[in-house]
């Protein structure tokens, strides 16, 4: 597994505001959207392309377009939905699948409650969206599901990561074709499995708490 921490002043600036507990939900959603687009720019450096011949207003030339099969973007519900617009803004021709997973707050293990993806992902580049790589359980379970369907090139885009989660992914996905792109690897997890200093519960901060 390869991990890439995006070192850019705009990334750091937006992440600082996301961390601030005073940032309201509408602002949080907007900044998360902008940050995802910056992370996606780095995550798609190796997106597969093919040559295409076109006519410019001046002359014939050769360019590139995204190869087929098209990339697949898979947000992990619900918090990953807040990252989807920022991703497809950069990859408007990508297809979108959905993976519903929730963390059991007692066991801290991920449980799947919904999937909507192609059965065969052979030859597809897949981009998984999950704001927080905390314990690593959710992303490991999600990526194993993708690999079981034939995916051979998976990139996870996370706003934040914890060292413990990175370690779990490196151990559980050893040898798998996986890259993690994130804005920061933070200090640690606390006793409740939250990233420190982190930014709290990303889903709650994006959408508020339904009760």
JSON list of C-alpha atoms in Angstrom, two decimals:
[
{"chain": "A", "resi": 1, "resn": "UNK", "atom": "CA", "xyz": [0.00, 0.00, 0.00]},
{"chain": "A", "resi": 2, "resn": "UNK", "atom": "CA", "xyz": [1.17, 3.50, -0.82]},
{"chain": "A", "resi": 3, "resn": "UNK", "atom": "CA", "xyz": [0.15, 6.60, 1.14]},
{"chain": "A", "resi": 4, "resn": "UNK", "atom": "CA", "xyz": [0.42, 10.11, -0.28]},
{"chain": "A", "resi": 5, "resn": "UNK", "atom": "CA", "xyz": [0.00, 13.14, 1.99]},
{"chain": "A", "resi": 6, "resn": "UNK", "atom": "CA", "xyz": [-0.78, 16.21, -0.11]},
{"chain": "A", "resi": 7, "resn": "UNK", "atom": "CA", "xyz": [1.50, 19.04, 1.01]},
{"chain": "A", "resi": 8, "resn": "UNK", "atom": "CA", "xyz": [0.02, 22.28, -0.32]},
{"chain": "A", "resi": 9, "resn": "UNK", "atom": "CA", "xyz": [-0.77, 25.62, 1.37]},
{"chain": "A", "resi": 10, "resn": "UNK", "atom": "CA", "xyz": [-4.38, 25.63, 0.14]},
{"chain": "A", "resi": 11, "resn": "UNK", "atom": "CA", "xyz": [-4.91, 22.12, 1.48]},
{"chain": "A", "resi": 12, "resn": "UNK", "atom": "CA", "xyz": [-3.54, 23.13, 4.87]},
{"chain": "A", "resi": 13, "resn": "UNK", "atom": "CA", "xyz": [-5.64, 26.32, 4.92]},
{"chain": "A", "resi": 14, "resn": "UNK", "atom": "CA", "xyz": [-8.93, 24.54, 4.17]},
{"chain": "A", "resi": 15, "resn": "UNK", "atom": "CA", "xyz": [-8.13, 21.72, 6.58]},
{"chain": "A", "resi": 16, "resn": "UNK", "atom": "CA", "xyz": [-7.52, 24.21, 9.39]},
{"chain": "A", "resi": 17, "resn": "UNK", "atom": "CA", "xyz": [-10.99, 25.70, 8.95]},
{"chain": "A", "resi": 18, "resn": "UNK", "atom": "CA", "xyz": [-12.54, 22.22, 8.80]},
{"chain": "A", "resi": 19, "resn": "UNK", "atom": "CA", "xyz": [-10.89, 21.37, 12.13]},
{"chain": "A", "resi": 20, "resn": "UNK", "atom": "CA", "xyz": [-12.29, 24.50, 13.81]},
{"chain": "A", "resi": 21, "resn": "UNK", "atom": "CA", "xyz": [-15.30, 23.51, 15.94]},
{"chain": "A", "resi": 22, "resn": "UNK", "atom": "CA", "xyz": [-16.88, 26.91, 15.22]},
{"chain": "A", "resi": 23, "resn": "UNK", "atom": "CA", "xyz": [-17.24, 26.08, 11.50]},
{"chain": "A", "resi": 24, "resn": "UNK", "atom": "CA", "xyz": [-20.94, 25.55, 10.73]},
{"chain": "A", "resi": 25, "resn": "UNK", "atom": "CA", "xyz": [-22.33, 22.72, 8.58]},
{"chain": "A", "resi": 26, "resn": "UNK", "atom": "CA", "xyz": [-22.84, 24.70, 5.34]},
{"chain": "A", "resi": 27, "resn": "UNK", "atom": "CA", "xyz": [-19.28, 26.05, 5.50]},
{"chain": "A", "resi": 28, "resn": "UNK", "atom": "CA", "xyz": [-17.95, 22.63, 6.44]},
{"chain": "A", "resi": 29, "resn": "UNK", "atom": "CA", "xyz": [-19.65, 21.02, 3.41]},
{"chain": "A", "resi": 30, "resn": "UNK", "atom": "CA", "xyz": [-18.34, 23.70, 1.05]},
{"chain": "A", "resi": 31, "resn": "UNK", "atom": "CA", "xyz": [-14.76, 23.47, 2.30]},
{"chain": "A", "resi": 32, "resn": "UNK", "atom": "CA", "xyz": [-14.82, 19.67, 2.30]},
{"chain": "A", "resi": 33, "resn": "UNK", "atom": "CA", "xyz": [-15.99, 19.82, -1.31]},
{"chain": "A", "resi": 34, "resn": "UNK", "atom": "CA", "xyz": [-13.14, 22.17, -2.24]},
{"chain": "A", "resi": 35, "resn": "UNK", "atom": "CA", "xyz": [-10.58, 20.10, -0.36]},
{"chain": "A", "resi": 36, "resn": "UNK", "atom": "CA", "xyz": [-11.69, 16.90, -2.09]},
{"chain": "A", "resi": 37, "resn": "UNK", "atom": "CA", "xyz": [-11.14, 18.51, -5.49]},
{"chain": "A", "resi": 38, "resn": "UNK", "atom": "CA", "xyz": [-7.58, 19.38, -4.48]},
{"chain": "A", "resi": 39, "resn": "UNK", "atom": "CA", "xyz": [-6.96, 15.85, -3.21]},
{"chain": "A", "resi": 40, "resn": "UNK", "atom": "CA", "xyz": [-8.57, 14.37, -6.31]},
{"chain": "A", "resi": 41, "resn": "UNK", "atom": "CA", "xyz": [-6.17, 16.33, -8.50]},
{"chain": "A", "resi": 42, "resn": "UNK", "atom": "CA", "xyz": [-3.29, 14.48, -6.85]},
{"chain": "A", "resi": 43, "resn": "UNK", "atom": "CA", "xyz": [-5.14, 11.15, -6.70]},
{"chain": "A", "resi": 44, "resn": "UNK", "atom": "CA", "xyz": [-5.78, 11.13, -10.46]},
{"chain": "A", "resi": 45, "resn": "UNK", "atom": "CA", "xyz": [-2.21, 11.73, -11.59]},
{"chain": "A", "resi": 46, "resn": "UNK", "atom": "CA", "xyz": [-2.08, 8.13, -12.78]},
{"chain": "A", "resi": 47, "resn": "UNK", "atom": "CA", "xyz": [-5.57, 7.95, -14.24]},
{"chain": "A", "resi": 48, "resn": "UNK", "atom": "CA", "xyz": [-5.52, 5.83, -17.39]},
{"chain": "A", "resi": 49, "resn": "UNK", "atom": "CA", "xyz": [-5.72, 7.69, -20.69]},
{"chain": "A", "resi": 50, "resn": "UNK", "atom": "CA", "xyz": [-5.50, 6.95, -24.40]},
{"chain": "A", "resi": 51, "resn": "UNK", "atom": "CA", "xyz": [-4.44, 9.05, -27.35]},
{"chain": "A", "resi": 52, "resn": "UNK", "atom": "CA", "xyz": [-7.04, 10.80, -29.47]},
{"chain": "A", "resi": 53, "resn": "UNK", "atom": "CA", "xyz": [-6.67, 12.78, -32.70]},
{"chain": "A", "resi": 54, "resn": "UNK", "atom": "CA", "xyz": [-8.54, 16.07, -32.90]},
{"chain": "A", "resi": 55, "resn": "UNK", "atom": "CA", "xyz": [-8.73, 19.21, -35.02]},
{"chain": "A", "resi": 56, "resn": "UNK", "atom": "CA", "xyz": [-7.97, 22.47, -33.24]},
{"chain": "A", "resi": 57, "resn": "UNK", "atom": "CA", "xyz": [-9.05, 25.77, -34.87]},
{"chain": "A", "resi": 58, "resn": "UNK", "atom": "CA", "xyz": [-5.49, 25.94, -36.23]},
{"chain": "A", "resi": 59, "resn": "UNK", "atom": "CA", "xyz": [-4.39, 22.40, -37.13]},
{"chain": "A", "resi": 60, "resn": "UNK", "atom": "CA", "xyz": [-4.68, 18.69, -36.45]},
{"chain": "A", "resi": 61, "resn": "UNK", "atom": "CA", "xyz": [-3.14, 17.54, -33.19]},
{"chain": "A", "resi": 62, "resn": "UNK", "atom": "CA", "xyz": [-2.99, 14.65, -30.76]},
{"chain": "A", "resi": 63, "resn": "UNK", "atom": "CA", "xyz": [-4.33, 14.75, -27.20]},
{"chain": "A", "resi": 64, "resn": "UNK", "atom": "CA", "xyz": [-5.57, 12.33, -24.57]},
{"chain": "A", "resi": 65, "resn": "UNK", "atom": "CA", "xyz": [-8.91, 11.23, -23.15]},
{"chain": "A", "resi": 66, "resn": "UNK", "atom": "CA", "xyz": [-9.84, 8.95, -20.29]},
{"chain": "A", "resi": 67, "resn": "UNK", "atom": "CA", "xyz": [-9.61, 5.30, -21.21]},
{"chain": "A", "resi": 68, "resn": "UNK", "atom": "CA", "xyz": [-12.43, 2.77, -21.12]},
{"chain": "A", "resi": 69, "resn": "UNK", "atom": "CA", "xyz": [-13.67, 1.27, -18.93]},
{"chain": "A", "resi": 70, "resn": "UNK", "atom": "CA", "xyz": [-14.29, 4.58, -17.23]},
{"chain": "A", "resi": 71, "resn": "UNK", "atom": "CA", "xyz": [-13.13, 5.18, -13.64]},
{"chain": "A", "resi": 72, "resn": "UNK", "atom": "CA", "xyz": [-15.57, 4.30, -10.88]},
{"chain": "A", "resi": 73, "resn": "UNK", "atom": "CA", "xyz": [-16.08, 6.62, -7.91]},
{"chain": "A", "resi": 74, "resn": "UNK", "atom": "CA", "xyz": [-17.45, 4.94, -4.78]},
{"chain": "A", "resi": 75, "resn": "UNK", "atom": "CA", "xyz": [-18.44, 7.12, -1.82]},
{"chain": "A", "resi": 76, "resn": "UNK", "atom": "CA", "xyz": [-18.90, 5.28, 1.46]},
{"chain": "A", "resi": 77, "resn": "UNK", "atom": "CA", "xyz": [-22.26, 6.33, 2.87]},
{"chain": "A", "resi": 78, "resn": "UNK", "atom": "CA", "xyz": [-23.14, 8.59, 4.51]},
{"chain": "A", "resi": 79, "resn": "UNK", "atom": "CA", "xyz": [-20.18, 10.91, 5.03]},
{"chain": "A", "resi": 80, "resn": "UNK", "atom": "CA", "xyz": [-18.56, 9.97, 1.72]},
{"chain": "A", "resi": 81, "resn": "UNK", "atom": "CA", "xyz": [-21.50, 11.58, -0.09]},
{"chain": "A", "resi": 82, "resn": "UNK", "atom": "CA", "xyz": [-20.19, 14.95, 1.02]},
{"chain": "A", "resi": 83, "resn": "UNK", "atom": "CA", "xyz": [-17.06, 14.26, -1.03]},
{"chain": "A", "resi": 84, "resn": "UNK", "atom": "CA", "xyz": [-18.78, 13.12, -4.22]},
{"chain": "A", "resi": 85, "resn": "UNK", "atom": "CA", "xyz": [-19.39, 16.48, -5.91]},
{"chain": "A", "resi": 86, "resn": "UNK", "atom": "CA", "xyz": [-15.78, 17.53, -5.42]},
{"chain": "A", "resi": 87, "resn": "UNK", "atom": "CA", "xyz": [-14.61, 14.31, -7.03]},
{"chain": "A", "resi": 88, "resn": "UNK", "atom": "CA", "xyz": [-16.94, 14.16, -10.04]},
{"chain": "A", "resi": 89, "resn": "UNK", "atom": "CA", "xyz": [-16.26, 17.82, -10.74]},
{"chain": "A", "resi": 90, "resn": "UNK", "atom": "CA", "xyz": [-12.76, 16.69, -11.68]},
{"chain": "A", "resi": 91, "resn": "UNK", "atom": "CA", "xyz": [-13.89, 13.40, -13.27]},
{"chain": "A", "resi": 92, "resn": "UNK", "atom": "CA", "xyz": [-17.29, 14.23, -14.81]},
{"chain": "A", "resi": 93, "resn": "UNK", "atom": "CA", "xyz": [-17.29, 11.15, -17.06]},
{"chain": "A", "resi": 94, "resn": "UNK", "atom": "CA", "xyz": [-16.64, 8.73, -14.20]},
{"chain": "A", "resi": 95, "resn": "UNK", "atom": "CA", "xyz": [-19.34, 6.31, -13.15]},
{"chain": "A", "resi": 96, "resn": "UNK", "atom": "CA", "xyz": [-20.57, 6.32, -9.55]},
{"chain": "A", "resi": 97, "resn": "UNK", "atom": "CA", "xyz": [-21.25, 3.38, -7.27]},
{"chain": "A", "resi": 98, "resn": "UNK", "atom": "CA", "xyz": [-22.33, 3.38, -3.63]},
{"chain": "A", "resi": 99, "resn": "UNK", "atom": "CA", "xyz": [-21.25, 1.39, -0.61]},
{"chain": "A", "resi": 100, "resn": "UNK", "atom": "CA", "xyz": [-23.18, 1.74, 2.62]},
{"chain": "A", "resi": 101, "resn": "UNK", "atom": "CA", "xyz": [-21.08, 0.99, 5.67]},
{"chain": "A", "resi": 102, "resn": "UNK", "atom": "CA", "xyz": [-21.42, 1.94, 9.32]},
{"chain": "A", "resi": 103, "resn": "UNK", "atom": "CA", "xyz": [-19.06, 1.60, 12.24]},
{"chain": "A", "resi": 104, "resn": "UNK", "atom": "CA", "xyz": [-20.34, -0.35, 15.23]},
{"chain": "A", "resi": 105, "resn": "UNK", "atom": "CA", "xyz": [-19.47, 2.04, 18.07]},
{"chain": "A", "resi": 106, "resn": "UNK", "atom": "CA", "xyz": [-18.98, -0.84, 20.52]},
{"chain": "A", "resi": 107, "resn": "UNK", "atom": "CA", "xyz": [-16.74, -3.09, 18.43]},
{"chain": "A", "resi": 108, "resn": "UNK", "atom": "CA", "xyz": [-15.40, -0.30, 16.16]},
{"chain": "A", "resi": 109, "resn": "UNK", "atom": "CA", "xyz": [-15.83, -2.74, 13.26]},
{"chain": "A", "resi": 110, "resn": "UNK", "atom": "CA", "xyz": [-17.43, -1.84, 9.93]},
{"chain": "A", "resi": 111, "resn": "UNK", "atom": "CA", "xyz": [-20.76, -3.35, 8.92]},
{"chain": "A", "resi": 112, "resn": "UNK", "atom": "CA", "xyz": [-22.16, -3.24, 5.37]},
{"chain": "A", "resi": 113, "resn": "UNK", "atom": "CA", "xyz": [-25.82, -2.36, 4.91]},
{"chain": "A", "resi": 114, "resn": "UNK", "atom": "CA", "xyz": [-26.05, -1.49, 1.18]},
{"chain": "A", "resi": 115, "resn": "UNK", "atom": "CA", "xyz": [-24.10, -1.90, -2.06]},
{"chain": "A", "resi": 116, "resn": "UNK", "atom": "CA", "xyz": [-24.73, -0.63, -5.57]},
{"chain": "A", "resi": 117, "resn": "UNK", "atom": "CA", "xyz": [-21.77, -1.33, -7.82]},
{"chain": "A", "resi": 118, "resn": "UNK", "atom": "CA", "xyz": [-20.98, -3.40, -10.93]},
{"chain": "A", "resi": 119, "resn": "UNK", "atom": "CA", "xyz": [-20.39, -7.07, -10.16]},
{"chain": "A", "resi": 120, "resn": "UNK", "atom": "CA", "xyz": [-17.24, -7.07, -12.29]},
{"chain": "A", "resi": 121, "resn": "UNK", "atom": "CA", "xyz": [-14.67, -4.34, -11.69]},
{"chain": "A", "resi": 122, "resn": "UNK", "atom": "CA", "xyz": [-11.89, -5.96, -13.72]},
{"chain": "A", "resi": 123, "resn": "UNK", "atom": "CA", "xyz": [-9.74, -3.33, -15.40]},
{"chain": "A", "resi": 124, "resn": "UNK", "atom": "CA", "xyz": [-11.47, -0.47, -13.58]},
{"chain": "A", "resi": 125, "resn": "UNK", "atom": "CA", "xyz": [-9.66, 2.21, -11.64]},
{"chain": "A", "resi": 126, "resn": "UNK", "atom": "CA", "xyz": [-11.72, 2.75, -8.50]},
{"chain": "A", "resi": 127, "resn": "UNK", "atom": "CA", "xyz": [-11.67, 5.83, -6.27]},
{"chain": "A", "resi": 128, "resn": "UNK", "atom": "CA", "xyz": [-13.13, 5.29, -2.79]},
{"chain": "A", "resi": 129, "resn": "UNK", "atom": "CA", "xyz": [-14.31, 8.35, -0.84]},
{"chain": "A", "resi": 130, "resn": "UNK", "atom": "CA", "xyz": [-14.29, 8.27, 2.96]},
{"chain": "A", "resi": 131, "resn": "UNK", "atom": "CA", "xyz": [-13.52, 11.41, 5.01]},
{"chain": "A", "resi": 132, "resn": "UNK", "atom": "CA", "xyz": [-11.77, 9.68, 7.91]},
{"chain": "A", "resi": 133, "resn": "UNK", "atom": "CA", "xyz": [-9.25, 6.85, 7.93]},
{"chain": "A", "resi": 134, "resn": "UNK", "atom": "CA", "xyz": [-9.50, 6.23, 11.67]},
{"chain": "A", "resi": 135, "resn": "UNK", "atom": "CA", "xyz": [-9.33, 2.61, 12.83]},
{"chain": "A", "resi": 136, "resn": "UNK", "atom": "CA", "xyz": [-9.05, 1.47, 9.22]},
{"chain": "A", "resi": 137, "resn": "UNK", "atom": "CA", "xyz": [-11.81, -1.12, 9.55]},
{"chain": "A", "resi": 138, "resn": "UNK", "atom": "CA", "xyz": [-14.27, 0.59, 7.22]},
{"chain": "A", "resi": 139, "resn": "UNK", "atom": "CA", "xyz": [-11.80, 1.16, 4.40]},
{"chain": "A", "resi": 140, "resn": "UNK", "atom": "CA", "xyz": [-10.32, -2.34, 4.70]},
{"chain": "A", "resi": 141, "resn": "UNK", "atom": "CA", "xyz": [-13.78, -3.86, 4.44]},
{"chain": "A", "resi": 142, "resn": "UNK", "atom": "CA", "xyz": [-14.72, -1.58, 1.54]},
{"chain": "A", "resi": 143, "resn": "UNK", "atom": "CA", "xyz": [-11.54, -2.21, -0.42]},
{"chain": "A", "resi": 144, "resn": "UNK", "atom": "CA", "xyz": [-11.77, -5.97, 0.12]},
{"chain": "A", "resi": 145, "resn": "UNK", "atom": "CA", "xyz": [-15.27, -5.80, -1.39]},
{"chain": "A", "resi": 146, "resn": "UNK", "atom": "CA", "xyz": [-13.88, -3.97, -4.43]},
{"chain": "A", "resi": 147, "resn": "UNK", "atom": "CA", "xyz": [-10.98, -6.41, -4.85]},
{"chain": "A", "resi": 148, "resn": "UNK", "atom": "CA", "xyz": [-13.39, -9.33, -4.57]},
{"chain": "A", "resi": 149, "resn": "UNK", "atom": "CA", "xyz": [-15.19, -7.86, -7.58]},
{"chain": "A", "resi": 150, "resn": "UNK", "atom": "CA", "xyz": [-11.96, -7.75, -9.58]},
{"chain": "A", "resi": 151, "resn": "UNK", "atom": "CA", "xyz": [-10.65, -4.22, -8.96]},
{"chain": "A", "resi": 152, "resn": "UNK", "atom": "CA", "xyz": [-6.90, -4.07, -9.54]},
{"chain": "A", "resi": 153, "resn": "UNK", "atom": "CA", "xyz": [-6.25, -0.34, -8.96]},
{"chain": "A", "resi": 154, "resn": "UNK", "atom": "CA", "xyz": [-7.91, 1.25, -5.92]},
{"chain": "A", "resi": 155, "resn": "UNK", "atom": "CA", "xyz": [-7.29, 4.75, -4.56]},
{"chain": "A", "resi": 156, "resn": "UNK", "atom": "CA", "xyz": [-8.84, 5.85, -1.27]},
{"chain": "A", "resi": 157, "resn": "UNK", "atom": "CA", "xyz": [-9.27, 9.59, -0.82]},
{"chain": "A", "resi": 158, "resn": "UNK", "atom": "CA", "xyz": [-9.56, 10.69, 2.83]},
{"chain": "A", "resi": 159, "resn": "UNK", "atom": "CA", "xyz": [-9.57, 14.13, 4.39]},
{"chain": "A", "resi": 160, "resn": "UNK", "atom": "CA", "xyz": [-7.64, 12.81, 7.39]},
{"chain": "A", "resi": 161, "resn": "UNK", "atom": "CA", "xyz": [-5.86, 9.64, 8.48]},
{"chain": "A", "resi": 162, "resn": "UNK", "atom": "CA", "xyz": [-4.66, 8.26, 11.80]},
{"chain": "A", "resi": 163, "resn": "UNK", "atom": "CA", "xyz": [-1.37, 6.34, 12.11]},
{"chain": "A", "resi": 164, "resn": "UNK", "atom": "CA", "xyz": [-3.24, 3.38, 13.61]},
{"chain": "A", "resi": 165, "resn": "UNK", "atom": "CA", "xyz": [-5.57, 3.21, 10.62]},
{"chain": "A", "resi": 166, "resn": "UNK", "atom": "CA", "xyz": [-2.69, 3.42, 8.17]},
{"chain": "A", "resi": 167, "resn": "UNK", "atom": "CA", "xyz": [-0.97, 0.58, 10.02]},
{"chain": "A", "resi": 168, "resn": "UNK", "atom": "CA", "xyz": [-4.11, -1.59, 9.90]},
{"chain": "A", "resi": 169, "resn": "UNK", "atom": "CA", "xyz": [-4.49, -1.03, 6.17]},
{"chain": "A", "resi": 170, "resn": "UNK", "atom": "CA", "xyz": [-0.85, -1.80, 5.49]},
{"chain": "A", "resi": 171, "resn": "UNK", "atom": "CA", "xyz": [-1.20, -5.05, 7.44]},
{"chain": "A", "resi": 172, "resn": "UNK", "atom": "CA", "xyz": [-4.61, -6.17, 6.21]},
{"chain": "A", "resi": 173, "resn": "UNK", "atom": "CA", "xyz": [-4.11, -5.12, 2.57]},
{"chain": "A", "resi": 174, "resn": "UNK", "atom": "CA", "xyz": [-0.48, -6.16, 2.18]},
{"chain": "A", "resi": 175, "resn": "UNK", "atom": "CA", "xyz": [0.29, -6.66, -1.48]},
{"chain": "A", "resi": 176, "resn": "UNK", "atom": "CA", "xyz": [-3.02, -5.18, -2.64]},
{"chain": "A", "resi": 177, "resn": "UNK", "atom": "CA", "xyz": [-3.04, -2.49, -5.37]},
{"chain": "A", "resi": 178, "resn": "UNK", "atom": "CA", "xyz": [-4.07, 0.33, -3.03]},
{"chain": "A", "resi": 179, "resn": "UNK", "atom": "CA", "xyz": [-3.09, 3.99, -2.68]},
{"chain": "A", "resi": 180, "resn": "UNK", "atom": "CA", "xyz": [-4.32, 6.35, 0.05]},
{"chain": "A", "resi": 181, "resn": "UNK", "atom": "CA", "xyz": [-4.38, 10.09, -0.66]},
{"chain": "A", "resi": 182, "resn": "UNK", "atom": "CA", "xyz": [-5.00, 12.36, 2.34]},
{"chain": "A", "resi": 183, "resn": "UNK", "atom": "CA", "xyz": [-4.53, 15.92, 3.56]},
{"chain": "A", "resi": 184, "resn": "UNK", "atom": "CA", "xyz": [-2.89, 14.84, 6.83]},
{"chain": "A", "resi": 185, "resn": "UNK", "atom": "CA", "xyz": [-1.81, 11.90, 8.95]},
{"chain": "A", "resi": 186, "resn": "UNK", "atom": "CA", "xyz": [-2.73, 13.11, 12.43]},
{"chain": "A", "resi": 187, "resn": "UNK", "atom": "CA", "xyz": [-1.26, 12.24, 15.84]},
{"chain": "A", "resi": 188, "resn": "UNK", "atom": "CA", "xyz": [-3.33, 9.28, 17.05]},
{"chain": "A", "resi": 189, "resn": "UNK", "atom": "CA", "xyz": [-6.72, 7.82, 17.88]},
{"chain": "A", "resi": 190, "resn": "UNK", "atom": "CA", "xyz": [-8.36, 8.49, 21.23]},
{"chain": "A", "resi": 191, "resn": "UNK", "atom": "CA", "xyz": [-10.07, 5.88, 23.41]},
{"chain": "A", "resi": 192, "resn": "UNK", "atom": "CA", "xyz": [-13.31, 6.30, 21.41]},
{"chain": "A", "resi": 193, "resn": "UNK", "atom": "CA", "xyz": [-11.66, 5.67, 18.06]},
{"chain": "A", "resi": 194, "resn": "UNK", "atom": "CA", "xyz": [-11.69, 9.31, 16.92]},
{"chain": "A", "resi": 195, "resn": "UNK", "atom": "CA", "xyz": [-8.74, 10.96, 15.21]},
{"chain": "A", "resi": 196, "resn": "UNK", "atom": "CA", "xyz": [-6.76, 13.48, 17.32]},
{"chain": "A", "resi": 197, "resn": "UNK", "atom": "CA", "xyz": [-6.68, 16.41, 16.70]},
{"chain": "A", "resi": 198, "resn": "UNK", "atom": "CA", "xyz": [-9.01, 15.44, 13.86]},
{"chain": "A", "resi": 199, "resn": "UNK", "atom": "CA", "xyz": [-12.18, 17.34, 13.06]},
{"chain": "A", "resi": 200, "resn": "UNK", "atom": "CA", "xyz": [-14.87, 15.38, 14.92]},
{"chain": "A", "resi": 201, "resn": "UNK", "atom": "CA", "xyz": [-17.54, 13.24, 13.26]},
{"chain": "A", "resi": 202, "resn": "UNK", "atom": "CA", "xyz": [-17.40, 14.25, 9.59]},
{"chain": "A", "resi": 203, "resn": "UNK", "atom": "CA", "xyz": [-20.93, 13.03, 8.83]},
{"chain": "A", "resi": 204, "resn": "UNK", "atom": "CA", "xyz": [-22.47, 14.95, 11.73]},
{"chain": "A", "resi": 205, "resn": "UNK", "atom": "CA", "xyz": [-20.54, 18.08, 10.87]},
{"chain": "A", "resi": 206, "resn": "UNK", "atom": "CA", "xyz": [-21.58, 17.91, 7.21]},
{"chain": "A", "resi": 207, "resn": "UNK", "atom": "CA", "xyz": [-25.24, 17.12, 7.72]},
{"chain": "A", "resi": 208, "resn": "UNK", "atom": "CA", "xyz": [-26.04, 17.75, 11.36]},
{"chain": "A", "resi": 209, "resn": "UNK", "atom": "CA", "xyz": [-27.28, 15.11, 13.79]},
{"chain": "A", "resi": 210, "resn": "UNK", "atom": "CA", "xyz": [-30.59, 13.46, 13.00]},
{"chain": "A", "resi": 211, "resn": "UNK", "atom": "CA", "xyz": [-32.47, 12.26, 16.04]}
]
